[in-house]
Short mmCIF file of C-alpha atoms in Angstrom, two decimals:
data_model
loop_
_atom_site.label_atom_id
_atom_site.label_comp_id
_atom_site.label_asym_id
_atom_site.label_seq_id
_atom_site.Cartn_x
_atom_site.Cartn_y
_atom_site.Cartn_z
CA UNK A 748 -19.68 43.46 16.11
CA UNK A 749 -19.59 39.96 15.68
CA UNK A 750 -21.13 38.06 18.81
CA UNK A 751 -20.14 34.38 20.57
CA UNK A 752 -23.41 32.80 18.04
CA UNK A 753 -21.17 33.74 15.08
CA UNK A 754 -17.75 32.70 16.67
CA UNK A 755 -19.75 29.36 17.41
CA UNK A 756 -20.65 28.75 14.02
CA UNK A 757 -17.56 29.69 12.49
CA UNK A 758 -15.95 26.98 14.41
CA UNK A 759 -18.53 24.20 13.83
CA UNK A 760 -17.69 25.38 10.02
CA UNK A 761 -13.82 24.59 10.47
CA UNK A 762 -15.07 21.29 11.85
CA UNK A 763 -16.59 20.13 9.05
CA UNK A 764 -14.22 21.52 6.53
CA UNK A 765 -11.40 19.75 8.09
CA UNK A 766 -13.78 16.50 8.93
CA UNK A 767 -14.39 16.27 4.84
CA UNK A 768 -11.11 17.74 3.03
CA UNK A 769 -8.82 15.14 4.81
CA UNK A 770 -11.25 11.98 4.06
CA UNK A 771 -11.92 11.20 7.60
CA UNK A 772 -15.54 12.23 7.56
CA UNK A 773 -17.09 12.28 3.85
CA UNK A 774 -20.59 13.09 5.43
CA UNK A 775 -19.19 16.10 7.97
CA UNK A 776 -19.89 19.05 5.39
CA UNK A 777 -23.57 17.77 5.91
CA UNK A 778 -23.85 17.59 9.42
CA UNK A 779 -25.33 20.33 11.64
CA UNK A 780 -24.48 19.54 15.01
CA UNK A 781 -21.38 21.05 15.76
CA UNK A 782 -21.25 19.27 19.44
CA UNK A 783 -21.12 16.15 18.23
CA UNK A 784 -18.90 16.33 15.73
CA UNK A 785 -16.44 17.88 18.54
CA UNK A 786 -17.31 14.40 20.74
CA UNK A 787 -16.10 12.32 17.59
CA UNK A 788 -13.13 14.42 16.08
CA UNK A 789 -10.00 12.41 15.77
CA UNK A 790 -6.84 13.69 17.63
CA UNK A 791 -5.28 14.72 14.48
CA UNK A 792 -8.32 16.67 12.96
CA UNK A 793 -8.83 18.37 16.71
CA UNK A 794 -5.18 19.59 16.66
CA UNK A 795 -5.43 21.19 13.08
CA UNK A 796 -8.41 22.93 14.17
CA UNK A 797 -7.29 24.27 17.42
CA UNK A 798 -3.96 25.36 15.34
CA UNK A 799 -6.35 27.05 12.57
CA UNK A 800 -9.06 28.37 15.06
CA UNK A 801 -5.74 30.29 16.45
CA UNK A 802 -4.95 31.73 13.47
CA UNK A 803 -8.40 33.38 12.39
CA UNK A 804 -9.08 34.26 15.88
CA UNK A 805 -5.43 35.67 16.54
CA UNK A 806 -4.26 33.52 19.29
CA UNK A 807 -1.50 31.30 20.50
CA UNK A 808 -1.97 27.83 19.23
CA UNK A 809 -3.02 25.96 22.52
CA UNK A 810 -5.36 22.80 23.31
CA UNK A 811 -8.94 23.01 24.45
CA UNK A 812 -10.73 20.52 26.81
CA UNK A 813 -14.26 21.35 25.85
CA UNK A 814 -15.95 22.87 22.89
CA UNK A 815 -17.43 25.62 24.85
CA UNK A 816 -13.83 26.80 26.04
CA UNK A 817 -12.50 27.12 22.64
CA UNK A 818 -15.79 29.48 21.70
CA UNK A 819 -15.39 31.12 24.76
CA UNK A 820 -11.52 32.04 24.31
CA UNK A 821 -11.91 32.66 20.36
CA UNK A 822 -14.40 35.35 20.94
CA UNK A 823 -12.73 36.73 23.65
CA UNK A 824 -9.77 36.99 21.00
CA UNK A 825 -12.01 38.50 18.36
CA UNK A 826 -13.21 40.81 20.75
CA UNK A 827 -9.98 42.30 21.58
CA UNK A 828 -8.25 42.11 18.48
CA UNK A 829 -11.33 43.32 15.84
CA UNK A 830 -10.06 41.11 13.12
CA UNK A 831 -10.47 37.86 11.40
CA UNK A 832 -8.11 35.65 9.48
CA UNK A 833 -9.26 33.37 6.31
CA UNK A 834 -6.97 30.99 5.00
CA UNK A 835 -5.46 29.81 1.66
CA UNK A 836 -3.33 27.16 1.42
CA UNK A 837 -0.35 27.43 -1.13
CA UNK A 838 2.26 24.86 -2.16
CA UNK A 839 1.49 23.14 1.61
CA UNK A 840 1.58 26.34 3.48
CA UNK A 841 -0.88 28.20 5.21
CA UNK A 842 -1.46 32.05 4.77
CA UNK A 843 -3.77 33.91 6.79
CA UNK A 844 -5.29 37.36 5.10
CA UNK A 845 -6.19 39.35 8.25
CA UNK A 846 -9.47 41.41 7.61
CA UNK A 847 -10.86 43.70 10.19
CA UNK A 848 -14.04 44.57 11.88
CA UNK A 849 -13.90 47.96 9.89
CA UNK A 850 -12.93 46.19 6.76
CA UNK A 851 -15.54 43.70 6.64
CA UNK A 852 -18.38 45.99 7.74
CA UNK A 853 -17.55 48.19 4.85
CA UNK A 854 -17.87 45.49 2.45
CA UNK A 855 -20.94 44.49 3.79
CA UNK A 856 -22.68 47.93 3.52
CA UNK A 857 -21.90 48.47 0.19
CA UNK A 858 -23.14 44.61 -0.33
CA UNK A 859 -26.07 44.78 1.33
CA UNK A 860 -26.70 48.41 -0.95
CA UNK A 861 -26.62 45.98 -3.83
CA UNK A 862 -29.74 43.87 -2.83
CA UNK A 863 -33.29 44.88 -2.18
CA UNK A 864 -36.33 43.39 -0.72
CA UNK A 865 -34.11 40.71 1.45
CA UNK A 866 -36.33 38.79 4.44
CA UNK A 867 -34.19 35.98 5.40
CA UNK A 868 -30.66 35.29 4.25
CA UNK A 869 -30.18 30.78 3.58
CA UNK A 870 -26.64 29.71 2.98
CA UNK A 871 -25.54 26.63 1.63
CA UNK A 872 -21.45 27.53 2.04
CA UNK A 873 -19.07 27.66 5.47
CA UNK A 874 -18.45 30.97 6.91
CA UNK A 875 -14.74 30.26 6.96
CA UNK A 876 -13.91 31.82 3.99
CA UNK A 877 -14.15 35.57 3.41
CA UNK A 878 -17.33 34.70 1.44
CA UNK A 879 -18.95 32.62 3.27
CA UNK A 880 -18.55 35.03 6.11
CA UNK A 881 -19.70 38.11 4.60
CA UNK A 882 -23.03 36.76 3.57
CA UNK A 883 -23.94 34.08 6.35
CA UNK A 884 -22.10 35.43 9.31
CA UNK A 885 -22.03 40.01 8.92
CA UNK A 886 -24.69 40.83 6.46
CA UNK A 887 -27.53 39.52 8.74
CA UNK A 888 -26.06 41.83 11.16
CA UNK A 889 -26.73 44.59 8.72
CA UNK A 890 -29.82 43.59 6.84
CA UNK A 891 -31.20 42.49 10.11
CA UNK A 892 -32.36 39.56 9.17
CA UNK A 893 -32.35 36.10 9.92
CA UNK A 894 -29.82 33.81 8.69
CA UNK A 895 -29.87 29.97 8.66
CA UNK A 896 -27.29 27.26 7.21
CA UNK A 897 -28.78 24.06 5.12
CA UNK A 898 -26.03 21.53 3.91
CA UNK A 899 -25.62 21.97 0.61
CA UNK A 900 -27.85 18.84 -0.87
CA UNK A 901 -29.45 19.78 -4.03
CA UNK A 902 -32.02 17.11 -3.49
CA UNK A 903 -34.09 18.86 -0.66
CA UNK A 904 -37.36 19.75 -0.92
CA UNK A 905 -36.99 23.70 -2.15
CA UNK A 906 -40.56 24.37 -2.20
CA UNK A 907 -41.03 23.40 1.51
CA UNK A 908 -37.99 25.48 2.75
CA UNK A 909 -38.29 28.54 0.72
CA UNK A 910 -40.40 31.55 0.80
CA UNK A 911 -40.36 34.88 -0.88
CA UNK A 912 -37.93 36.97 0.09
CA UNK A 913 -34.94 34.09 0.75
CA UNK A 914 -31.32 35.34 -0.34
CA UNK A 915 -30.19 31.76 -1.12
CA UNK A 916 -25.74 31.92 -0.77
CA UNK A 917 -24.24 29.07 -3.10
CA UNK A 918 -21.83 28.03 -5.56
CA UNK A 919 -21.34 27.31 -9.04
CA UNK A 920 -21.05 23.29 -8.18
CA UNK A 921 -24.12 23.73 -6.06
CA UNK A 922 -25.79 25.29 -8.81
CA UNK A 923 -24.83 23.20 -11.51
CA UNK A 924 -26.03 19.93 -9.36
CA UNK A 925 -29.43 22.03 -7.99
CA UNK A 926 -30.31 22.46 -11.62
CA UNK A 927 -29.94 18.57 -12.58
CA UNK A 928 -32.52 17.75 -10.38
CA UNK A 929 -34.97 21.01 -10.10
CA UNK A 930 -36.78 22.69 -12.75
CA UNK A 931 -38.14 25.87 -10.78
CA UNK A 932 -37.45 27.90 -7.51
CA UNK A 933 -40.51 29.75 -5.49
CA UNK A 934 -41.18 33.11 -6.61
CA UNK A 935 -39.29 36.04 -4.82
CA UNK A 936 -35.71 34.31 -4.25
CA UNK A 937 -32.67 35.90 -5.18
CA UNK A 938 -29.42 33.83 -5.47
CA UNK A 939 -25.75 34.75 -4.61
CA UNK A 940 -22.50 33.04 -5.99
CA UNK A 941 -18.96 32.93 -5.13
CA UNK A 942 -15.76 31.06 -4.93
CA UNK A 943 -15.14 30.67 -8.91
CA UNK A 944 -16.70 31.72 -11.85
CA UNK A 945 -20.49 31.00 -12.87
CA UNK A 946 -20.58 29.61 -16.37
CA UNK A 947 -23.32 31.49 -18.68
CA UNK A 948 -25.25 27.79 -18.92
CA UNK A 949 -25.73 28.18 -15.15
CA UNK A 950 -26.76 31.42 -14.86
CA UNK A 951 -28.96 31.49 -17.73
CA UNK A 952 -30.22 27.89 -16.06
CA UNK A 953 -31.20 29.69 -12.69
CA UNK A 954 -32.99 32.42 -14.59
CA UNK A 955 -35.15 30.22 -16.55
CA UNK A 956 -35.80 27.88 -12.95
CA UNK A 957 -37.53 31.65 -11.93
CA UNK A 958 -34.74 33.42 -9.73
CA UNK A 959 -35.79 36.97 -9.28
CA UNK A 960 -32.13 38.15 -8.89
CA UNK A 961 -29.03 36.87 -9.41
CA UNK A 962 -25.85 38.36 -7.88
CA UNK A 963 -22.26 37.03 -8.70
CA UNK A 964 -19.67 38.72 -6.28
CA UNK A 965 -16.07 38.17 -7.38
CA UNK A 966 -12.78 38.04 -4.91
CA UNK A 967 -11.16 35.98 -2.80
CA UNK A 968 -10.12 34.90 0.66
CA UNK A 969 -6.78 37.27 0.31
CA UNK A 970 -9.00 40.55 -0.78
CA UNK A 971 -12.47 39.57 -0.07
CA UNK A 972 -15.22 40.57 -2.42
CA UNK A 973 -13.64 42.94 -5.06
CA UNK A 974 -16.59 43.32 -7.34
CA UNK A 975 -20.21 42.04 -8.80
CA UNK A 976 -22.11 41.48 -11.49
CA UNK A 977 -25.61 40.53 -12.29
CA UNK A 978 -25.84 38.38 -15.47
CA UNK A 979 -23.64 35.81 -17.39
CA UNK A 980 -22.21 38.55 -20.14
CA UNK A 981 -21.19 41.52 -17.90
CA UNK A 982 -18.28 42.41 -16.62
CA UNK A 983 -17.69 42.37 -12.80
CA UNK A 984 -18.14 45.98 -11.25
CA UNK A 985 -15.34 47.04 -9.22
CA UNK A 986 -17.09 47.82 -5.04
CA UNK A 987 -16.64 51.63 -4.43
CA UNK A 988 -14.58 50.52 -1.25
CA UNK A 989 -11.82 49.76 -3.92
CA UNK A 990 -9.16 52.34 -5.23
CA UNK A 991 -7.89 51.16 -8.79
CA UNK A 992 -4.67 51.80 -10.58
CA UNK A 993 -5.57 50.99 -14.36
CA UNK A 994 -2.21 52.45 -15.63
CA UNK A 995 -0.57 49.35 -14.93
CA UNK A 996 -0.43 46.30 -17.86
CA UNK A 997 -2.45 44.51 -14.71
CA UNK A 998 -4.70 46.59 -12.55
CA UNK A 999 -4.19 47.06 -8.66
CA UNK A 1000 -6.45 47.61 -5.86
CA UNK A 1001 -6.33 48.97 -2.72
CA UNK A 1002 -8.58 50.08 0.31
CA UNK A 1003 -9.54 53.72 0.25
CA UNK A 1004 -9.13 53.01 3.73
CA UNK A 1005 -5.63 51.72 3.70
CA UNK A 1006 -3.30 48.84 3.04
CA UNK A 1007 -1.03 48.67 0.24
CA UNK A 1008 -1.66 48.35 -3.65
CA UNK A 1009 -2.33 44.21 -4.25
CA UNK A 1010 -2.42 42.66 -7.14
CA UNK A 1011 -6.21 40.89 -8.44
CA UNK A 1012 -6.10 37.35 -7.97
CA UNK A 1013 -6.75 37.13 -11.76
CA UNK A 1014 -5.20 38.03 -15.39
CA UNK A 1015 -8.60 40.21 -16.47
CA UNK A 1016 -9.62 41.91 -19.57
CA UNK A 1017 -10.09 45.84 -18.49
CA UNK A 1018 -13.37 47.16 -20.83
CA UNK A 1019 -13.89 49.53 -18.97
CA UNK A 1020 -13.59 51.38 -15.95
CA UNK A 1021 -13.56 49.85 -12.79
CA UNK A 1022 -15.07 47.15 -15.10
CA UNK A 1023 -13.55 43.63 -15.06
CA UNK A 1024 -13.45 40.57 -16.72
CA UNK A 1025 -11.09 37.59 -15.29
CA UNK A 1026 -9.08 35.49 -17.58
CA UNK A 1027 -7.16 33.11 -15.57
CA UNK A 1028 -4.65 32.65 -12.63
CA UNK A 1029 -1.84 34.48 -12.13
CA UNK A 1030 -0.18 31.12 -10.42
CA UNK A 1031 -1.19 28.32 -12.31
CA UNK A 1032 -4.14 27.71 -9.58
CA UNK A 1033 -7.28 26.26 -10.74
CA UNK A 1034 -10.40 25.93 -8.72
CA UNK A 1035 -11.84 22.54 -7.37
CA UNK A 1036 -15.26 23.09 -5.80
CA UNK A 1037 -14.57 26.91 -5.10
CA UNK A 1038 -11.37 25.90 -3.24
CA UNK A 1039 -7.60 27.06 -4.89
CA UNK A 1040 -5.50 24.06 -5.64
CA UNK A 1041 -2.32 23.34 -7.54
CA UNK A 1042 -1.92 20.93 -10.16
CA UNK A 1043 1.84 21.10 -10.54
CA UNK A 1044 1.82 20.64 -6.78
CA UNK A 1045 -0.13 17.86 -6.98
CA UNK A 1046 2.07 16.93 -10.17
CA UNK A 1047 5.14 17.05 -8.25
CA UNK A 1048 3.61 15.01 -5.06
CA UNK A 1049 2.81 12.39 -7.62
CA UNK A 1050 6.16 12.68 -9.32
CA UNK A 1051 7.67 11.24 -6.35
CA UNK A 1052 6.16 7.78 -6.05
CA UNK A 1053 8.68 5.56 -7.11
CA UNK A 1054 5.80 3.87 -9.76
CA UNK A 1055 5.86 6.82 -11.33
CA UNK A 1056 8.38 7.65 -14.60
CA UNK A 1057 6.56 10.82 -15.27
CA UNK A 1058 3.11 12.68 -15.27
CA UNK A 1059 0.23 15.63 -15.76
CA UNK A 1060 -2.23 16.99 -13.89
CA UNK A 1061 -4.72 19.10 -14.80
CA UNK A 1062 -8.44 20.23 -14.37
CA UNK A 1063 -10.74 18.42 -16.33
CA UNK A 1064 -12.57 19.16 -19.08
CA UNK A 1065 -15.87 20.86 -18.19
CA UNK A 1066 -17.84 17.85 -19.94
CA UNK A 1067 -15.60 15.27 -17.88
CA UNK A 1068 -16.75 16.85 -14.54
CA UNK A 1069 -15.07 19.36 -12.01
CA UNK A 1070 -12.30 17.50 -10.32
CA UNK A 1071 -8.41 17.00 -11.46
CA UNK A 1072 -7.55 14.26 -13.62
CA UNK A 1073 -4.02 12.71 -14.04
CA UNK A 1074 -2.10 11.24 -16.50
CA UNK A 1075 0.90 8.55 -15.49
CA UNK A 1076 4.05 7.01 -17.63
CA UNK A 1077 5.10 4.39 -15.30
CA UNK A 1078 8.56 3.22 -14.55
CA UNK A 1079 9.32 -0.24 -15.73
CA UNK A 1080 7.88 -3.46 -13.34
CA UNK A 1081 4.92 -1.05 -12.63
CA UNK A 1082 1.20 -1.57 -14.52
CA UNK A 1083 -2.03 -0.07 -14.45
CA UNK A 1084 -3.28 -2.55 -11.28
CA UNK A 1085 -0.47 -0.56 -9.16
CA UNK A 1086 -3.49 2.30 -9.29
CA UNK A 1087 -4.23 1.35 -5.35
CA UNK A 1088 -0.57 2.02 -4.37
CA UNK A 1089 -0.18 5.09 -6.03
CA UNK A 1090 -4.25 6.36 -4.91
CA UNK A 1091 -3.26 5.49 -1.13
CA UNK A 1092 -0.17 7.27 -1.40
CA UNK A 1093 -1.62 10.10 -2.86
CA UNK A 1094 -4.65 9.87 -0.39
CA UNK A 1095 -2.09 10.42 2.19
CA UNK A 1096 -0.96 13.68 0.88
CA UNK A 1097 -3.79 15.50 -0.80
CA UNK A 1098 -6.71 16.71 0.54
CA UNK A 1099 -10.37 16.06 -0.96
CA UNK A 1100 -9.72 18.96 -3.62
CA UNK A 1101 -6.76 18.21 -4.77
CA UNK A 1102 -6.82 14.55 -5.51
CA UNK A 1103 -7.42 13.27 -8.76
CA UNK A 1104 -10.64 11.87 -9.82
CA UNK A 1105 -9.78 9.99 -12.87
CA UNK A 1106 -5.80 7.88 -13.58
CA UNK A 1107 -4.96 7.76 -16.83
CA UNK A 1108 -1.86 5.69 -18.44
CA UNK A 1109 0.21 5.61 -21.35
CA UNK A 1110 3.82 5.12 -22.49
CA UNK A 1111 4.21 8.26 -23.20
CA UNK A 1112 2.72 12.01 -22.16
CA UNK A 1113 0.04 13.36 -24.25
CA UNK A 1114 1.90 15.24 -27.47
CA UNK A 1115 0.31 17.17 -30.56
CA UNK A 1116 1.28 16.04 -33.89
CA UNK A 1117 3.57 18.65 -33.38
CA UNK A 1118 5.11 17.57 -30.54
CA UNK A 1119 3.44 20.23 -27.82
CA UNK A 1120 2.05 18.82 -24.79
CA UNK A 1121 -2.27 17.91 -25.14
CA UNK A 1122 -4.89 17.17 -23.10
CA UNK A 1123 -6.02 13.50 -22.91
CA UNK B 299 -30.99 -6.84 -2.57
CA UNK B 300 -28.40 -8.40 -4.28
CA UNK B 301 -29.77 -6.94 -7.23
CA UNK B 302 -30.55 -3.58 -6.43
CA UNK B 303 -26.75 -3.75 -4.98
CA UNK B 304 -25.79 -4.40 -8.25
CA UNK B 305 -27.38 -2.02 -10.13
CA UNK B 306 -26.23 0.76 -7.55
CA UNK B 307 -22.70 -0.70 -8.49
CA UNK B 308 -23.28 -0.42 -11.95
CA UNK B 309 -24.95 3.29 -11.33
CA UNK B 310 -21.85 4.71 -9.40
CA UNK B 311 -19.21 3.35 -11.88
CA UNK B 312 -20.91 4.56 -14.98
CA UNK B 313 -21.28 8.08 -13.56
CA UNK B 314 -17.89 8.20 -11.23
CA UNK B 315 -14.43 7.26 -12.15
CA UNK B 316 -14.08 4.57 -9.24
CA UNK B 317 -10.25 4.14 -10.00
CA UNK B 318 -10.23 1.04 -11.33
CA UNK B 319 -11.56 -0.61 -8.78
CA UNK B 320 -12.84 -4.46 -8.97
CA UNK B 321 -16.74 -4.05 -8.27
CA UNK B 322 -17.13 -8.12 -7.84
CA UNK B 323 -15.08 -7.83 -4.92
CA UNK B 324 -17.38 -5.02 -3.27
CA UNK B 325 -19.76 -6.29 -1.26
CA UNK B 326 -23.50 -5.38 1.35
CA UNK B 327 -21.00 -4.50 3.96
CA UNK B 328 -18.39 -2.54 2.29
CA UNK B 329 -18.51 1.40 2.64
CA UNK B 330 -19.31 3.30 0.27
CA UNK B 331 -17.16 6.54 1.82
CA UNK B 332 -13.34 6.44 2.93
CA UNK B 333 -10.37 4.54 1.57
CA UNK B 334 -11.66 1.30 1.79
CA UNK B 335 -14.95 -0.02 -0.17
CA UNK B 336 -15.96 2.53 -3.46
CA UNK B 337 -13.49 4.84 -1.41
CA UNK B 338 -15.99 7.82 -2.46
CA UNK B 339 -15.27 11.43 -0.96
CA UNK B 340 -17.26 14.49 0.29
CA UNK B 341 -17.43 15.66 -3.52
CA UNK B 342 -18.51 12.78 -4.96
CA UNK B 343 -21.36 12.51 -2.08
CA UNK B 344 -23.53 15.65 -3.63
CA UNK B 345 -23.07 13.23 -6.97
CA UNK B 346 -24.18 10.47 -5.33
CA UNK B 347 -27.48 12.29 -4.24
CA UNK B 348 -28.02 13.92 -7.45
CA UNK B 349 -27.89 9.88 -9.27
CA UNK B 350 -30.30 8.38 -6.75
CA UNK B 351 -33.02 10.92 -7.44
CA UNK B 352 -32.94 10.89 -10.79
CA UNK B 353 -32.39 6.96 -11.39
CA UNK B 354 -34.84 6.10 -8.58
CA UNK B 355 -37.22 9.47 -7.65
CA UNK B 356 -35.51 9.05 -4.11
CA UNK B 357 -34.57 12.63 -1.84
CA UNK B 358 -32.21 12.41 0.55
CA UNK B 359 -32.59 15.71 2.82
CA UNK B 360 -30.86 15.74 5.22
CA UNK B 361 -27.46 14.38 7.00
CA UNK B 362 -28.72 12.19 9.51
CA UNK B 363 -30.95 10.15 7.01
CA UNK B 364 -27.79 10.30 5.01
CA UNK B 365 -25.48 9.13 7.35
CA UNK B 366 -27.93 6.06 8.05
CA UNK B 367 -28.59 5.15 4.33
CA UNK B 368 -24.76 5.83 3.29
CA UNK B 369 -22.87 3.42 5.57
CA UNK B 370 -22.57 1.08 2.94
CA UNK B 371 -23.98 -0.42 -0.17
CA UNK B 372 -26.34 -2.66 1.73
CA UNK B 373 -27.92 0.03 4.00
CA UNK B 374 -28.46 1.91 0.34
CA UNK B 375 -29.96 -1.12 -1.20
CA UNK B 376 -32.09 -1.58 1.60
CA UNK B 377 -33.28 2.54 1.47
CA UNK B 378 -33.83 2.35 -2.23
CA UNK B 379 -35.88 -0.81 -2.34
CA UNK B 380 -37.91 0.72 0.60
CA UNK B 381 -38.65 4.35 -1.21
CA UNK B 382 -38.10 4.31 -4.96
CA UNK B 383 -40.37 6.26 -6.99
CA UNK B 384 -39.30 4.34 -10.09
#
């Protein structure tokens, strides 16, 4: 049972995500006062949380006066209806994926079965999304252990704050920035990562920096965590929670303890079974800092500004960083120093993830000497 | 300063696309978060962090140091000149 501590922080978690994804606070993901940020949130930003803290907590969207009233009446929601929500966001719409009490403490026992030797659990990611959840806000509950939340800064000093024992919760970004700028981690800490795939470079990287154990958990905010695996070149184990129907050309899942068959969020390569290894997207999704987003969403919004003849988005290259890039064929009286327009107008529709990093222009999109659509 | 603000300019643009913005009309006061100044966002800030300790040797911790030294290019002049390592 989750108590009004981990209501509170799941709310000062929504906070910041909203603070940072829609520009208004670039800083918010960093800051760990959850009161204050509530003293400075702008109208807009309160409303979206109030509407959002409704629909993970299963209530009727409604307006809060204080901070402490709107922990107070989500855990009185959670409390009576046993379930949370996490969200996804798809072509501008919000979908809530209802998991409950029993669900999540299942997955967490079969987690926690999966690590040894754990004294103190240190997570770097929100507890808004099934992930961040299962590891900062319900296994504590079960490892009984302490858990604490540092922003995720690569630059602080790890020797200080670690100590044998530490389950350090991440991501792949995380990772790939902690290892630019640190060489080693204290002995006894075992690392966790989620939200997208862990390259082999990174993995192999956090070995050779002196993690003890590594654990990569595959899944997603619709299923939660579907499987694991412990180094770069192994498939991802299916969880024993999970029924599987291999017979298909795709394989399903489903809860031994109910719900209906679902589809993995993934195309995946079956070697074995219950063995996985995920290809890519079913949907065209790609992931921007562990977060789904669309390019030909984001294709389309761009599409529509009248500068704009035509254009691609895509992710970048892994060399070129982790962020979209875009490609633009402007319409005739436009030229490259319309960027601003077209960046404010886009800033207005996108949130953090989903807006382009780099603007590229030509006359023409991208072709192959053969006339297929390239990268550029 | 002026220099060190320059060579922070210099350091951001060569390691984030900046969108084609004009860095000679980015000045001390401009921010260097949001739409307006280097119009950097919650991504690029980890970046940001990640540059400044290896170019200068400087750690930013934590979020209210952060807040402080990221306001705009002159308050991160001012912190670099005050604690770089190199």
């Amino acid at each position: 049972m989750l108590n009004r501590k981990d209501i509170s922080r799941i709310i000062g978690d929504l906070f910041r995500t909203e603070l940072s994804s829609h520009q208004v606070d670039a800083l918010a993901i960093f800051e760990d006062n959850t009161e204050e940020l509530w003293n400075k949130l702008p109208m807009e930003i309160k409303q979206i949380s109030e509407q959002k803290a409704a629909t993970i907590f299963g209530f009727m969207p409604r307006t809060f006066s204080s901070l402490e009233r709107m922990i107070d009446y989500s855990y009185a929601s959670y409390l009576k209806n046993q379930q949370i929500a996490f969200l996804s966001c798809e072509n501008n719409q919000v979908t809530a994926h209802v998991h409950t009490t029993n669900m999540m403490w299942e997955e967490s026992r079969e987690i926690a079965a999966s690590l040894s030797g754990i004294t103190r659990i240190i997570s770097l990611v929100p507890s808004i999304s099934a992930y961040g959840f299962m590891f900062t806000v319900i296994l504590p509950h079960i490892l009984q252990v302490p858990a604490m939340s540092l922003p995720a800064i690569p630059t602080q000093s790890w020797d200080a704050l670690l100590r044998p024992g530490d389950l350090l919760v991440g991501f792949p970004l995380f990772w790939n920035h902690w290892l630019r700028c640190n060489d080693h981690f204290p002995e006894g800490i075992q690392v966790v990562s989620s939200t997208a795939l862990c390259k082999e470079e990174t993995i192999q990287g956090l070995f050779r920096s002196g993690v003890e154990q590594f654990i990569e958990i595959y899944g997603s905010n619709e299923t939660g965590s579907i499987g694991f695996r412990r180094q770069a070149t192994e498939p991802f184990k299916i969880f024993s929670f999970w029924e599987v129907d291999s017979e298909k050309p795709e394989p399903l899942i489903k809860r031994k303890s109910g719900m209906s068959w679902m589809k993995l969020p993934d195309h995946v390569i079956v070697p074995g079974a219950r063995l996985i290894y995920p290809v890519s997207h079913f949907d065209g999704r790609v992931k921007v800092a562990g977060t789904n987003v669309y390019p030909a969403q984001v294709e389309r919004i761009l599409a529509s500004h009248p500068a704009v003849k035509d254009c691609r988005v895509r992710l970048m290259r892994p060399e070129e960083g982790e962020r979209l890039k875009a490609f633009i064929v402007l319409n005739e009286g436009y030229g490259p120093e319309h960027l601003g327009i077209v960046r404010t107008f886009l800033s207005q529709r996108l949130n953090v993830y989903e807006m382009p990093r780099t603007f590229t222009f030509g006359e023409v999109l991208p072709v192959t000497a053969a006339g297929r659509e390239t990268d550029w | 300063m002026i220099d060190t603000i320059n060579e922070i300019k210099v350091l951001i643009a060569s390691h984030i696309d900046l969108g084609g913005i004009d860095l000679n009309h980015v000045g001390a006061t401009d921010p260097i978060f949001g739409s307006k100044g280097l119009g950097l966002d919650s991504l690029d800030a980890i970046e940001l962090m990640v540059l400044l300790q290896k170019r200068y040797g400087i750690a930013i911790e934590n979020v209210q140091q952060s807040r402080e030294i990221f306001q705009s290019l002159g308050s991160l002049a001012e912190y670099v000149d005050e604690n770089r390592k190199k």
